[in-house]
């Protein structure tokens, strides 16, 4: 306990001193600001007198007040001479505080500190480990090149100290000495190599930090210590864990082959064994299914328990390790832990969200189950809101876009204008990435143009401009609408965007563009510079395309720009005048003016700002800043061929054989079973390392056992019960780990239970103990063996009771109950929790008057499922009978007609392998024993398409053959007709506006707009029910989706002449957009 009490002593001393310092300042400066200098002088004189006193109590009081001043950030450097005199004090408390002071000011007062060098050297031999460590800290803080040899000698001696706390400080001093004199690198590497072999958990983190600072390229120093570091990891202090994990991540990327080849494994295997020739050829090239190196697996397995750490930095370090070196199928376990960190303070949230944003670009599936966790809270600061928006955008897909767009509609109304503007940009990105909702998003943004908030309108204009660049020919009406807004919008960026749009499309709006230029000419002198540049561009484009109307206007604007105060505008004016107005001085470019100004501009690419950050290691400063920071160590690419794994094997020390000759043969069995329990990938190298790690000095063991027992935290003890490789330091703790091991093996070893009871007492303990330090060795004599066996037998019932709740982890929080597993496997398009949310957020209120009705009769359309030529005489057709499915309320009924066109009987017709998208389900028909020649049979199936038009792929098999077939549902067959009154229809339609509404203009002959023709055409396309209407020019239809029950409202509003407005209101914006595209040409046909 002595070694571990330093931190507590220093903290308590610092805290007490800080309080005393506060009292001192309050009592010594009563005169306030007017007596500031005199009071400081008096106070310091008072402290100097106390330090020169003969009484230790006065000196101690003075030192506490001085350390208190330092803690408050006050300058106490002028007291250095008085303090340094007490460096040789016999009082340990005074000496500790003097060393705290000297560590702070030794670098500033180097000359005075040098006078006490001999005292520090004597203190390095002090019997108290805290004094030895503090003396080394002070010595390494004196940044004078002349004492480098003294520091080097002190570090070498301290690295062999019996106290792990002193050895830890030696590791810290290595970094200071290296920064002072890099030429000492080779000697320091020798010390680092020696400390890396240290088995104390207290030293491990500090020496790895020194390794990273001094010689990160010397990977060879890690080979022999790799397994020991992996096993010690769970017991190292938290900040040491972070450093070791980052180092081991880099190590793994250089020593193991990529586990991401695992995905191609099965395909490679099939090709590999196609023929003997290929087999030989493949063997020669070394192509074989991926098998993970046991050391690679050891690292992944031993870091997993740290995902439950209370320290956010440790969790983040493990997350980046899994991201960079684990198989992609296993990386999903980190998502739950990262989402848990979002409950921390805003600084932690910011870093975690940045890393999630980078991950979610490449692997959306990891975080889709936790979509709700990224919804913005009103209390979040703007930086957090923006990052959550970024993640929601990355996770957007056809299945969840409806929910996200409703969420974004709320965000746009936020009082935080910067956040509202970011949301509008997000809607624009969703529109470009998911084409099905592009029209809905564009309509929603156009609606925002009528907002009273100028910033919202301005941002909407900018985003609409980007969207229109992608399909300009289709949206002339929107451009006209935006031209009208020029009178009201004052934000320069928005005005400039509108002018650019009009200039680019001046030939599509030939009447409006000249008038806009006329208005802009009036206000040219008062406009912002950004707007003036676009006015000049607009004038130039109109001069080239419509010079008759705009020639004089353009010349007037060019004259105004010629004398503008801004040189950019004057330069642009001269350039445009020479380019578009031909004269004798004009160069060759004037011939190509039209091509230059009216060239086709590429559409902007709306990408995530985190797209190119993945080349930085996650969790590093470089990743956060998106630029390479000083000291950043890049991750290397995976090697094509793994280096020799035997370099990590450790030679067995002979001394261990002399101490435990009998136990040697017993140890291999438990060690192998310890590793094989979870991985089944063990080799002899592990057992040899474990044997080596048992050896060490008894004196170190006593020190380490005391610190380790005091360092164990509740979270670590819980991890110990859950089967982590946690090494205990006392006999009782070893008994616990022994019981946990033997209990977990009971089912497999029922027959050899009596044999294993003797060996497990010592051997399981040693297998666990090898992951800690040399402390397990002192227990290896025969007396301790018998004591351990007794403890195991006594403690077994208690362990059995405690093992019951071992599956409950710290991460099992209330709001994650709906997610069954943190490993992201192919999940339904809508997870159960998200589906429940959608139903809860359903804008349509379920009322008793909205019921499913019988469908309108239409001729049944049949589709070819299997052609008789492809099916070797078996032909299959499918149709949608528009009847409720008998196999499930969420399934669409499908009828399949099978025809035997051959002259022989076809036997055992059935459905074979199914390849369905995630979430889709299928109820197949019962196998048909035989189908007579020229015979026909009709069977029914049910398919849950999850409200999507994705293809259901499966195999239609006979006794001899299998044929791959597909069923792709028309969007209209995913609906069920509902009966509702006109009043209810209007009410529901009022709730489904904005982004939930899509519309199009239909042009057709008047005879095609009679009620009977419209009804026939609409129901031919979609399974909808007609809604009674009191107005002749309005035709309404209603349905709901089969899977989720979301309402689909269709309105055909007849206009004057031969046009009609087709409007669709639904939460399922993707289905709504597809239905609109299918209905529009049908209604337009004659």
PDB file of N, CA and C in Angstrom, residues 184-255:
ATOM      1  N   UNK A 184      21.196  11.112 -26.569  1.00  0.00           N
ATOM      2  CA  UNK A 184      21.214  10.028 -25.588  1.00  0.00           C
ATOM      3  C   UNK A 184      20.276   8.881 -25.981  1.00  0.00           C
ATOM      4  N   UNK A 185      19.740   8.932 -27.204  1.00  0.00           N
ATOM      5  CA  UNK A 185      18.684   8.005 -27.603  1.00  0.00           C
ATOM      6  C   UNK A 185      19.086   6.541 -27.416  1.00  0.00           C
ATOM      7  N   UNK A 186      20.274   6.166 -27.850  1.00  0.00           N
ATOM      8  CA  UNK A 186      20.664   4.751 -27.794  1.00  0.00           C
ATOM      9  C   UNK A 186      20.712   4.229 -26.353  1.00  0.00           C
ATOM     10  N   UNK A 187      21.261   5.053 -25.453  1.00  0.00           N
ATOM     11  CA  UNK A 187      21.334   4.626 -24.057  1.00  0.00           C
ATOM     12  C   UNK A 187      19.939   4.541 -23.440  1.00  0.00           C
ATOM     13  N   UNK A 188      19.083   5.481 -23.835  1.00  0.00           N
ATOM     14  CA  UNK A 188      17.713   5.479 -23.300  1.00  0.00           C
ATOM     15  C   UNK A 188      16.938   4.260 -23.810  1.00  0.00           C
ATOM     16  N   UNK A 189      17.220   3.852 -25.047  1.00  0.00           N
ATOM     17  CA  UNK A 189      16.532   2.672 -25.595  1.00  0.00           C
ATOM     18  C   UNK A 189      16.869   1.431 -24.760  1.00  0.00           C
ATOM     19  N   UNK A 190      18.124   1.358 -24.300  1.00  0.00           N
ATOM     20  CA  UNK A 190      18.498   0.227 -23.442  1.00  0.00           C
ATOM     21  C   UNK A 190      17.675   0.208 -22.158  1.00  0.00           C
ATOM     22  N   UNK A 191      17.477   1.390 -21.564  1.00  0.00           N
ATOM     23  CA  UNK A 191      16.675   1.474 -20.338  1.00  0.00           C
ATOM     24  C   UNK A 191      15.220   1.110 -20.634  1.00  0.00           C
ATOM     25  N   UNK A 192      14.707   1.603 -21.776  1.00  0.00           N
ATOM     26  CA  UNK A 192      13.322   1.292 -22.159  1.00  0.00           C
ATOM     27  C   UNK A 192      13.156  -0.217 -22.345  1.00  0.00           C
ATOM     28  N   UNK A 193      14.151  -0.843 -23.000  1.00  0.00           N
ATOM     29  CA  UNK A 193      14.077  -2.288 -23.227  1.00  0.00           C
ATOM     30  C   UNK A 193      14.024  -3.040 -21.893  1.00  0.00           C
ATOM     31  N   UNK A 194      14.793  -2.545 -20.933  1.00  0.00           N
ATOM     32  CA  UNK A 194      14.807  -3.176 -19.611  1.00  0.00           C
ATOM     33  C   UNK A 194      13.459  -2.989 -18.903  1.00  0.00           C
ATOM     34  N   UNK A 195      12.914  -1.762 -18.988  1.00  0.00           N
ATOM     35  CA  UNK A 195      11.639  -1.482 -18.303  1.00  0.00           C
ATOM     36  C   UNK A 195      10.469  -2.182 -18.988  1.00  0.00           C
ATOM     37  N   UNK A 196      10.582  -2.412 -20.300  1.00  0.00           N
ATOM     38  CA  UNK A 196       9.494  -3.117 -20.992  1.00  0.00           C
ATOM     39  C   UNK A 196       9.339  -4.548 -20.478  1.00  0.00           C
ATOM     40  N   UNK A 197      10.431  -5.098 -19.946  1.00  0.00           N
ATOM     41  CA  UNK A 197      10.351  -6.455 -19.396  1.00  0.00           C
ATOM     42  C   UNK A 197       9.747  -6.459 -17.996  1.00  0.00           C
ATOM     43  N   UNK A 198       9.529  -5.264 -17.427  1.00  0.00           N
ATOM     44  CA  UNK A 198       8.970  -5.160 -16.069  1.00  0.00           C
ATOM     45  C   UNK A 198       7.554  -5.725 -16.051  1.00  0.00           C
ATOM     46  N   UNK A 199       7.238  -6.462 -14.993  1.00  0.00           N
ATOM     47  CA  UNK A 199       5.921  -7.108 -14.919  1.00  0.00           C
ATOM     48  C   UNK A 199       4.935  -6.341 -14.054  1.00  0.00           C
ATOM     49  N   UNK A 200       5.305  -5.154 -13.608  1.00  0.00           N
ATOM     50  CA  UNK A 200       4.407  -4.368 -12.766  1.00  0.00           C
ATOM     51  C   UNK A 200       3.426  -3.584 -13.637  1.00  0.00           C
ATOM     52  N   UNK A 201       2.170  -3.628 -13.254  1.00  0.00           N
ATOM     53  CA  UNK A 201       1.155  -2.866 -14.002  1.00  0.00           C
ATOM     54  C   UNK A 201       1.357  -1.369 -13.836  1.00  0.00           C
ATOM     55  N   UNK A 202       2.023  -0.958 -12.760  1.00  0.00           N
ATOM     56  CA  UNK A 202       2.243   0.465 -12.515  1.00  0.00           C
ATOM     57  C   UNK A 202       3.227   1.047 -13.524  1.00  0.00           C
ATOM     58  N   UNK A 203       4.161   0.225 -13.978  1.00  0.00           N
ATOM     59  CA  UNK A 203       5.232   0.702 -14.862  1.00  0.00           C
ATOM     60  C   UNK A 203       4.815   0.626 -16.335  1.00  0.00           C
ATOM     61  N   UNK A 204       3.965  -0.338 -16.681  1.00  0.00           N
ATOM     62  CA  UNK A 204       3.686  -0.650 -18.091  1.00  0.00           C
ATOM     63  C   UNK A 204       3.271   0.567 -18.910  1.00  0.00           C
ATOM     64  N   UNK A 205       2.269   1.321 -18.441  1.00  0.00           N
ATOM     65  CA  UNK A 205       1.776   2.465 -19.215  1.00  0.00           C
ATOM     66  C   UNK A 205       2.839   3.525 -19.427  1.00  0.00           C
ATOM     67  N   UNK A 206       3.640   3.799 -18.377  1.00  0.00           N
ATOM     68  CA  UNK A 206       4.649   4.861 -18.461  1.00  0.00           C
ATOM     69  C   UNK A 206       5.780   4.488 -19.403  1.00  0.00           C
ATOM     70  N   UNK A 207       6.214   3.231 -19.380  1.00  0.00           N
ATOM     71  CA  UNK A 207       7.321   2.849 -20.251  1.00  0.00           C
ATOM     72  C   UNK A 207       6.870   2.792 -21.712  1.00  0.00           C
ATOM     73  N   UNK A 208       5.635   2.410 -21.961  1.00  0.00           N
ATOM     74  CA  UNK A 208       5.136   2.427 -23.349  1.00  0.00           C
ATOM     75  C   UNK A 208       5.045   3.857 -23.856  1.00  0.00           C
ATOM     76  N   UNK A 209       4.685   4.789 -22.951  1.00  0.00           N
ATOM     77  CA  UNK A 209       4.662   6.204 -23.338  1.00  0.00           C
ATOM     78  C   UNK A 209       6.073   6.672 -23.700  1.00  0.00           C
ATOM     79  N   UNK A 210       7.065   6.266 -22.901  1.00  0.00           N
ATOM     80  CA  UNK A 210       8.451   6.615 -23.214  1.00  0.00           C
ATOM     81  C   UNK A 210       8.876   5.993 -24.549  1.00  0.00           C
ATOM     82  N   UNK A 211       8.463   4.760 -24.784  1.00  0.00           N
ATOM     83  CA  UNK A 211       8.764   4.083 -26.053  1.00  0.00           C
ATOM     84  C   UNK A 211       8.177   4.874 -27.231  1.00  0.00           C
ATOM     85  N   UNK A 212       6.936   5.333 -27.105  1.00  0.00           N
ATOM     86  CA  UNK A 212       6.274   6.084 -28.181  1.00  0.00           C
ATOM     87  C   UNK A 212       6.972   7.408 -28.453  1.00  0.00           C
ATOM     88  N   UNK A 213       7.526   8.038 -27.391  1.00  0.00           N
ATOM     89  CA  UNK A 213       8.190   9.324 -27.554  1.00  0.00           C
ATOM     90  C   UNK A 213       9.596   9.166 -28.125  1.00  0.00           C
ATOM     91  N   UNK A 214      10.334   8.166 -27.660  1.00  0.00           N
ATOM     92  CA  UNK A 214      11.758   8.062 -27.981  1.00  0.00           C
ATOM     93  C   UNK A 214      12.001   7.236 -29.245  1.00  0.00           C
ATOM     94  N   UNK A 215      11.416   6.057 -29.337  1.00  0.00           N
ATOM     95  CA  UNK A 215      11.758   5.157 -30.457  1.00  0.00           C
ATOM     96  C   UNK A 215      10.540   4.384 -30.954  1.00  0.00           C
ATOM     97  N   UNK A 216       9.508   5.070 -31.448  1.00  0.00           N
ATOM     98  CA  UNK A 216       8.303   4.341 -31.886  1.00  0.00           C
ATOM     99  C   UNK A 216       8.550   3.403 -33.063  1.00  0.00           C
ATOM    100  N   UNK A 217       9.661   3.616 -33.763  1.00  0.00           N
ATOM    101  CA  UNK A 217       9.941   2.754 -34.923  1.00  0.00           C
ATOM    102  C   UNK A 217      10.558   1.418 -34.524  1.00  0.00           C
ATOM    103  N   UNK A 218      11.015   1.296 -33.262  1.00  0.00           N
ATOM    104  CA  UNK A 218      11.683   0.068 -32.827  1.00  0.00           C
ATOM    105  C   UNK A 218      10.648  -0.982 -32.399  1.00  0.00           C
ATOM    106  N   UNK A 219       9.888  -1.473 -33.371  1.00  0.00           N
ATOM    107  CA  UNK A 219       8.847  -2.467 -33.096  1.00  0.00           C
ATOM    108  C   UNK A 219       9.454  -3.746 -32.512  1.00  0.00           C
ATOM    109  N   UNK A 220      10.740  -3.987 -32.826  1.00  0.00           N
ATOM    110  CA  UNK A 220      11.354  -5.231 -32.355  1.00  0.00           C
ATOM    111  C   UNK A 220      11.416  -5.315 -30.835  1.00  0.00           C
ATOM    112  N   UNK A 221      11.376  -4.163 -30.155  1.00  0.00           N
ATOM    113  CA  UNK A 221      11.405  -4.185 -28.691  1.00  0.00           C
ATOM    114  C   UNK A 221      10.096  -4.724 -28.114  1.00  0.00           C
ATOM    115  N   UNK A 222       9.041  -4.674 -28.907  1.00  0.00           N
ATOM    116  CA  UNK A 222       7.712  -5.070 -28.404  1.00  0.00           C
ATOM    117  C   UNK A 222       7.485  -6.573 -28.558  1.00  0.00           C
ATOM    118  N   UNK A 223       8.159  -7.200 -29.529  1.00  0.00           N
ATOM    119  CA  UNK A 223       7.865  -8.604 -29.847  1.00  0.00           C
ATOM    120  C   UNK A 223       7.766  -9.481 -28.604  1.00  0.00           C
ATOM    121  N   UNK A 224       8.837  -9.497 -27.796  1.00  0.00           N
ATOM    122  CA  UNK A 224       8.886 -10.412 -26.650  1.00  0.00           C
ATOM    123  C   UNK A 224       7.903 -10.021 -25.550  1.00  0.00           C
ATOM    124  N   UNK A 225       7.493  -8.758 -25.563  1.00  0.00           N
ATOM    125  CA  UNK A 225       6.620  -8.268 -24.485  1.00  0.00           C
ATOM    126  C   UNK A 225       5.165  -8.147 -24.922  1.00  0.00           C
ATOM    127  N   UNK A 226       4.880  -8.518 -26.185  1.00  0.00           N
ATOM    128  CA  UNK A 226       3.528  -8.308 -26.729  1.00  0.00           C
ATOM    129  C   UNK A 226       2.466  -9.036 -25.906  1.00  0.00           C
ATOM    130  N   UNK A 227       2.648 -10.317 -25.675  1.00  0.00           N
ATOM    131  CA  UNK A 227       1.614 -11.083 -24.970  1.00  0.00           C
ATOM    132  C   UNK A 227       1.471 -10.621 -23.534  1.00  0.00           C
ATOM    133  N   UNK A 228       2.606 -10.264 -22.919  1.00  0.00           N
ATOM    134  CA  UNK A 228       2.536  -9.781 -21.540  1.00  0.00           C
ATOM    135  C   UNK A 228       1.720  -8.484 -21.470  1.00  0.00           C
ATOM    136  N   UNK A 229       1.958  -7.567 -22.413  1.00  0.00           N
ATOM    137  CA  UNK A 229       1.213  -6.303 -22.421  1.00  0.00           C
ATOM    138  C   UNK A 229      -0.276  -6.552 -22.650  1.00  0.00           C
ATOM    139  N   UNK A 230      -0.587  -7.495 -23.538  1.00  0.00           N
ATOM    140  CA  UNK A 230      -2.008  -7.816 -23.780  1.00  0.00           C
ATOM    141  C   UNK A 230      -2.674  -8.322 -22.502  1.00  0.00           C
ATOM    142  N   UNK A 231      -1.962  -9.172 -21.763  1.00  0.00           N
ATOM    143  CA  UNK A 231      -2.547  -9.758 -20.552  1.00  0.00           C
ATOM    144  C   UNK A 231      -2.591  -8.776 -19.390  1.00  0.00           C
ATOM    145  N   UNK A 232      -1.599  -7.866 -19.335  1.00  0.00           N
ATOM    146  CA  UNK A 232      -1.580  -6.870 -18.247  1.00  0.00           C
ATOM    147  C   UNK A 232      -2.586  -5.757 -18.464  1.00  0.00           C
ATOM    148  N   UNK A 233      -3.034  -5.609 -19.698  1.00  0.00           N
ATOM    149  CA  UNK A 233      -3.785  -4.423 -20.097  1.00  0.00           C
ATOM    150  C   UNK A 233      -4.937  -4.093 -19.160  1.00  0.00           C
ATOM    151  N   UNK A 234      -5.683  -5.092 -18.754  1.00  0.00           N
ATOM    152  CA  UNK A 234      -6.895  -4.849 -17.976  1.00  0.00           C
ATOM    153  C   UNK A 234      -6.568  -4.306 -16.587  1.00  0.00           C
ATOM    154  N   UNK A 235      -5.329  -4.500 -16.096  1.00  0.00           N
ATOM    155  CA  UNK A 235      -4.956  -4.058 -14.756  1.00  0.00           C
ATOM    156  C   UNK A 235      -4.165  -2.757 -14.736  1.00  0.00           C
ATOM    157  N   UNK A 236      -3.753  -2.274 -15.889  1.00  0.00           N
ATOM    158  CA  UNK A 236      -2.995  -1.019 -15.939  1.00  0.00           C
ATOM    159  C   UNK A 236      -3.933   0.147 -15.642  1.00  0.00           C
ATOM    160  N   UNK A 237      -3.353   1.252 -15.091  1.00  0.00           N
ATOM    161  CA  UNK A 237      -4.208   2.410 -14.825  1.00  0.00           C
ATOM    162  C   UNK A 237      -4.753   2.961 -16.149  1.00  0.00           C
ATOM    163  N   UNK A 238      -5.827   3.750 -16.069  1.00  0.00           N
ATOM    164  CA  UNK A 238      -6.607   4.094 -17.266  1.00  0.00           C
ATOM    165  C   UNK A 238      -5.791   4.801 -18.340  1.00  0.00           C
ATOM    166  N   UNK A 239      -4.955   5.789 -17.934  1.00  0.00           N
ATOM    167  CA  UNK A 239      -4.226   6.536 -18.969  1.00  0.00           C
ATOM    168  C   UNK A 239      -3.132   5.667 -19.583  1.00  0.00           C
ATOM    169  N   UNK A 240      -2.601   4.737 -18.794  1.00  0.00           N
ATOM    170  CA  UNK A 240      -1.658   3.772 -19.352  1.00  0.00           C
ATOM    171  C   UNK A 240      -2.333   2.867 -20.363  1.00  0.00           C
ATOM    172  N   UNK A 241      -3.589   2.499 -20.091  1.00  0.00           N
ATOM    173  CA  UNK A 241      -4.335   1.657 -21.036  1.00  0.00           C
ATOM    174  C   UNK A 241      -4.475   2.347 -22.390  1.00  0.00           C
ATOM    175  N   UNK A 242      -4.752   3.649 -22.364  1.00  0.00           N
ATOM    176  CA  UNK A 242      -4.933   4.390 -23.614  1.00  0.00           C
ATOM    177  C   UNK A 242      -3.656   4.340 -24.449  1.00  0.00           C
ATOM    178  N   UNK A 243      -2.529   4.606 -23.799  1.00  0.00           N
ATOM    179  CA  UNK A 243      -1.241   4.628 -24.521  1.00  0.00           C
ATOM    180  C   UNK A 243      -0.907   3.246 -25.075  1.00  0.00           C
ATOM    181  N   UNK A 244      -1.083   2.202 -24.246  1.00  0.00           N
ATOM    182  CA  UNK A 244      -0.737   0.840 -24.679  1.00  0.00           C
ATOM    183  C   UNK A 244      -1.631   0.411 -25.843  1.00  0.00           C
ATOM    184  N   UNK A 245      -2.916   0.710 -25.773  1.00  0.00           N
ATOM    185  CA  UNK A 245      -3.843   0.304 -26.841  1.00  0.00           C
ATOM    186  C   UNK A 245      -3.460   0.966 -28.162  1.00  0.00           C
ATOM    187  N   UNK A 246      -3.109   2.251 -28.115  1.00  0.00           N
ATOM    188  CA  UNK A 246      -2.719   2.936 -29.354  1.00  0.00           C
ATOM    189  C   UNK A 246      -1.436   2.329 -29.927  1.00  0.00           C
ATOM    190  N   UNK A 247      -0.497   1.998 -29.037  1.00  0.00           N
ATOM    191  CA  UNK A 247       0.752   1.397 -29.510  1.00  0.00           C
ATOM    192  C   UNK A 247       0.493   0.008 -30.107  1.00  0.00           C
ATOM    193  N   UNK A 248      -0.342  -0.784 -29.426  1.00  0.00           N
ATOM    194  CA  UNK A 248      -0.628  -2.136 -29.919  1.00  0.00           C
ATOM    195  C   UNK A 248      -1.410  -2.102 -31.231  1.00  0.00           C
ATOM    196  N   UNK A 249      -2.196  -1.057 -31.436  1.00  0.00           N
ATOM    197  CA  UNK A 249      -2.907  -0.909 -32.717  1.00  0.00           C
ATOM    198  C   UNK A 249      -1.892  -0.771 -33.848  1.00  0.00           C
ATOM    199  N   UNK A 250      -0.902   0.095 -33.641  1.00  0.00           N
ATOM    200  CA  UNK A 250       0.145   0.256 -34.664  1.00  0.00           C
ATOM    201  C   UNK A 250       0.925  -1.041 -34.852  1.00  0.00           C
ATOM    202  N   UNK A 251       1.205  -1.710 -33.744  1.00  0.00           N
ATOM    203  CA  UNK A 251       1.956  -2.969 -33.819  1.00  0.00           C
ATOM    204  C   UNK A 251       1.193  -4.004 -34.640  1.00  0.00           C
ATOM    205  N   UNK A 252      -0.101  -4.134 -34.370  1.00  0.00           N
ATOM    206  CA  UNK A 252      -0.911  -5.141 -35.064  1.00  0.00           C
ATOM    207  C   UNK A 252      -0.957  -4.879 -36.564  1.00  0.00           C
ATOM    208  N   UNK A 253      -0.948  -3.604 -36.961  1.00  0.00           N
ATOM    209  CA  UNK A 253      -1.017  -3.292 -38.390  1.00  0.00           C
ATOM    210  C   UNK A 253       0.278  -3.654 -39.126  1.00  0.00           C
ATOM    211  N   UNK A 254       1.358  -3.864 -38.371  1.00  0.00           N
ATOM    212  CA  UNK A 254       2.614  -4.234 -39.034  1.00  0.00           C
ATOM    213  C   UNK A 254       2.908  -5.732 -38.948  1.00  0.00           C
ATOM    214  N   UNK A 255       2.270  -6.441 -37.996  1.00  0.00           N
ATOM    215  CA  UNK A 255       2.652  -7.825 -37.728  1.00  0.00           C
ATOM    216  C   UNK A 255       1.626  -8.866 -38.167  1.00  0.00           C
TER     217      UNK A 255
END
